[in-house]
Short mmCIF file of C-alpha atoms in Angstrom, two decimals:
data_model
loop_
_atom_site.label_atom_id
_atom_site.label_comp_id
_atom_site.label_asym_id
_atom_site.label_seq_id
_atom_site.Cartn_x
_atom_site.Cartn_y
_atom_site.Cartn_z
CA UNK I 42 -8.62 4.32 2.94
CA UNK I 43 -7.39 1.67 5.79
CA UNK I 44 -4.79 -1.26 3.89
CA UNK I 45 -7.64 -3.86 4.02
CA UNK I 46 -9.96 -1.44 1.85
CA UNK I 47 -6.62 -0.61 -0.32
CA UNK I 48 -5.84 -4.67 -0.62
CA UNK I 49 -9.26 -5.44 -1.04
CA UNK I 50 -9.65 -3.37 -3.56
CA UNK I 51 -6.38 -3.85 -5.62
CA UNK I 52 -7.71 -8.02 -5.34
CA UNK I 53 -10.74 -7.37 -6.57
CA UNK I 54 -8.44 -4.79 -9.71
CA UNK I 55 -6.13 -7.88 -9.86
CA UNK I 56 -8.61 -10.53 -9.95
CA UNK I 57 -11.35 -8.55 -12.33
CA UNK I 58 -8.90 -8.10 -14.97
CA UNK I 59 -7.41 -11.54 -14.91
CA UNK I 60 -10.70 -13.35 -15.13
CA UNK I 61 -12.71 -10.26 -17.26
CA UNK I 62 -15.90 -10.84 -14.91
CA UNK I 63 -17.16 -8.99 -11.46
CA UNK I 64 -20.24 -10.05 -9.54
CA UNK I 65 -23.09 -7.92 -8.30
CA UNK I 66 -26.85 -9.50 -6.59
CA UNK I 67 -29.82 -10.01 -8.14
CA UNK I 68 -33.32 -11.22 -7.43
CA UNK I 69 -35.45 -11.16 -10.71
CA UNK I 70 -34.84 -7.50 -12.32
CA UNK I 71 -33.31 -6.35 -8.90
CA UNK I 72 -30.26 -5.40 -8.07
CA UNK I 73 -28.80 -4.87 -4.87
CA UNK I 74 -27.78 -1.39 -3.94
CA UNK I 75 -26.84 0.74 -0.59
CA UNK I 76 -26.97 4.36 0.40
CA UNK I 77 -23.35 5.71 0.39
CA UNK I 78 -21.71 6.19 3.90
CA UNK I 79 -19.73 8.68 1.82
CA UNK I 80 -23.03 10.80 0.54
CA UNK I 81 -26.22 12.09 1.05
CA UNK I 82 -29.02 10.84 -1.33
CA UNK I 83 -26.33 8.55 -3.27
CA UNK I 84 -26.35 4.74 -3.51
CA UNK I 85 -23.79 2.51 -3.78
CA UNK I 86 -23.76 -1.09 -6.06
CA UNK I 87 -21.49 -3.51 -4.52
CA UNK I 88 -19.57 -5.60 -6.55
CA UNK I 89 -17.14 -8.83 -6.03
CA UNK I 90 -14.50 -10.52 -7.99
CA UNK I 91 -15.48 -13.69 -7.07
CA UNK I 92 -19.26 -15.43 -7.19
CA UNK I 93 -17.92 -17.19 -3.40
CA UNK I 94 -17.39 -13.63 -2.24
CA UNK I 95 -20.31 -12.04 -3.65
CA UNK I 96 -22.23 -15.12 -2.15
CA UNK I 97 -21.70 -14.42 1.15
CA UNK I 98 -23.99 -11.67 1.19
CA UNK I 99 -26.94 -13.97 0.32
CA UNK I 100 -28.48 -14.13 4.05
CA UNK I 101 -30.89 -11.80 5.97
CA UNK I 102 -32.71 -9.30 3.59
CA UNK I 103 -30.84 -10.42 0.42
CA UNK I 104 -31.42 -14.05 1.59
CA UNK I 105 -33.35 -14.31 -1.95
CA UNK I 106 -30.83 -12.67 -4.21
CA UNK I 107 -27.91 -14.63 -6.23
CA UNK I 108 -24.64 -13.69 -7.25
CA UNK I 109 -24.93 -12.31 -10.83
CA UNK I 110 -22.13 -12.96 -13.04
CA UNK I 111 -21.14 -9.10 -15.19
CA UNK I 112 -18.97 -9.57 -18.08
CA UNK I 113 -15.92 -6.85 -18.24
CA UNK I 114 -16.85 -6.09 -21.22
CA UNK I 115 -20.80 -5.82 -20.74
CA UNK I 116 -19.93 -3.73 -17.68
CA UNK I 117 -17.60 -0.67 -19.66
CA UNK I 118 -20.41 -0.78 -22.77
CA UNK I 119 -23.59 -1.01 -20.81
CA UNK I 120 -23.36 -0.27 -17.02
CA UNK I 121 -20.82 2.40 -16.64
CA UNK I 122 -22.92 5.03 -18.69
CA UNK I 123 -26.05 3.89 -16.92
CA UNK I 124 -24.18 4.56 -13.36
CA UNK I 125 -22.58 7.74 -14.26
CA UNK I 126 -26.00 9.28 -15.79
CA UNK I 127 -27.55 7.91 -11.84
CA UNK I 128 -24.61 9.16 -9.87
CA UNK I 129 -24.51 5.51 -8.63
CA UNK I 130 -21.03 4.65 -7.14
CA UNK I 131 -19.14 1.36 -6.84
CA UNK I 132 -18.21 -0.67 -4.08
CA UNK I 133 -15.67 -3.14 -5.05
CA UNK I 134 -15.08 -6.38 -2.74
CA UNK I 135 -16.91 -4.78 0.52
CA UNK I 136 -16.52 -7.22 3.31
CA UNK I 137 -19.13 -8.52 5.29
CA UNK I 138 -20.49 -6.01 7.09
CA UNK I 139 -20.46 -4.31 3.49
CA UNK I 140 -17.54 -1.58 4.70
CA UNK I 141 -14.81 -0.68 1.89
CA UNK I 142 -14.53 2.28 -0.47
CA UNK I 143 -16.46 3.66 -2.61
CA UNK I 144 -15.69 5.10 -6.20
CA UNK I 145 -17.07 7.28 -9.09
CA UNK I 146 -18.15 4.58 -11.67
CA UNK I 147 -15.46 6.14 -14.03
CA UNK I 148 -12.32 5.83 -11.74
CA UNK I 149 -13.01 2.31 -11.72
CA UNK I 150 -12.84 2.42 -15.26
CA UNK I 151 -9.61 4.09 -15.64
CA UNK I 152 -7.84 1.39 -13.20
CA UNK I 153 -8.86 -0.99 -15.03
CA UNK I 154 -7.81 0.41 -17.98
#
């Protein structure tokens, strides 16, 4: 993991648990996913800690899609079993050009613990 993955990430660690809230996109019922660089036949849900960062992403083909606001604790009761039963990963505060790491759904869990 290069350090702008590693402080990316540990921002959006730092940030999520301060503020109990992440942000993914959505456009109606849709959210926006990615296939894993990591994986064959896996996709990827990016996430943000902020709705500024998460914003950003708003142009081209997701041009229609809004930054979603996920509770903390909506995310560990609902999502995280729903992503571990799909063997859908999480991207945490992916820049840009939507690089950064990728994680199981439950290691995220356990550093936020």
């Amino acid at each position: 993991m290069s350090d702008s993955h590693q402080q990316s990430y540990q921002r959006f660690l730092d940030e999520v648990k301060a503020n109990r809230v992440m942000w993914g996109l959505r456009f109606g019922d849709e959210w926006v996913v990615c296939d894993s660089s990591e994986f064959e036949d896996t996709e990827v849900m990016p996430v943000w800690s902020t709705e500024q960062e998460a914003k950003v992403q708003c142009v081209d083909e997701w041009a229609e899609y809004e930054p979603f606001e996920i509770t903390l604790a909506e995310f560990l009761e609902i999502w995280v079993e729903d992503m571990s039963e799909d063997g859908v990963r999480i991207g945490p505060n992916w820049d840009a050009e939507l690089d950064g790491i990728e994680l199981d759904v439950l290691e995220l869990v356990k550093a936020l613990a």
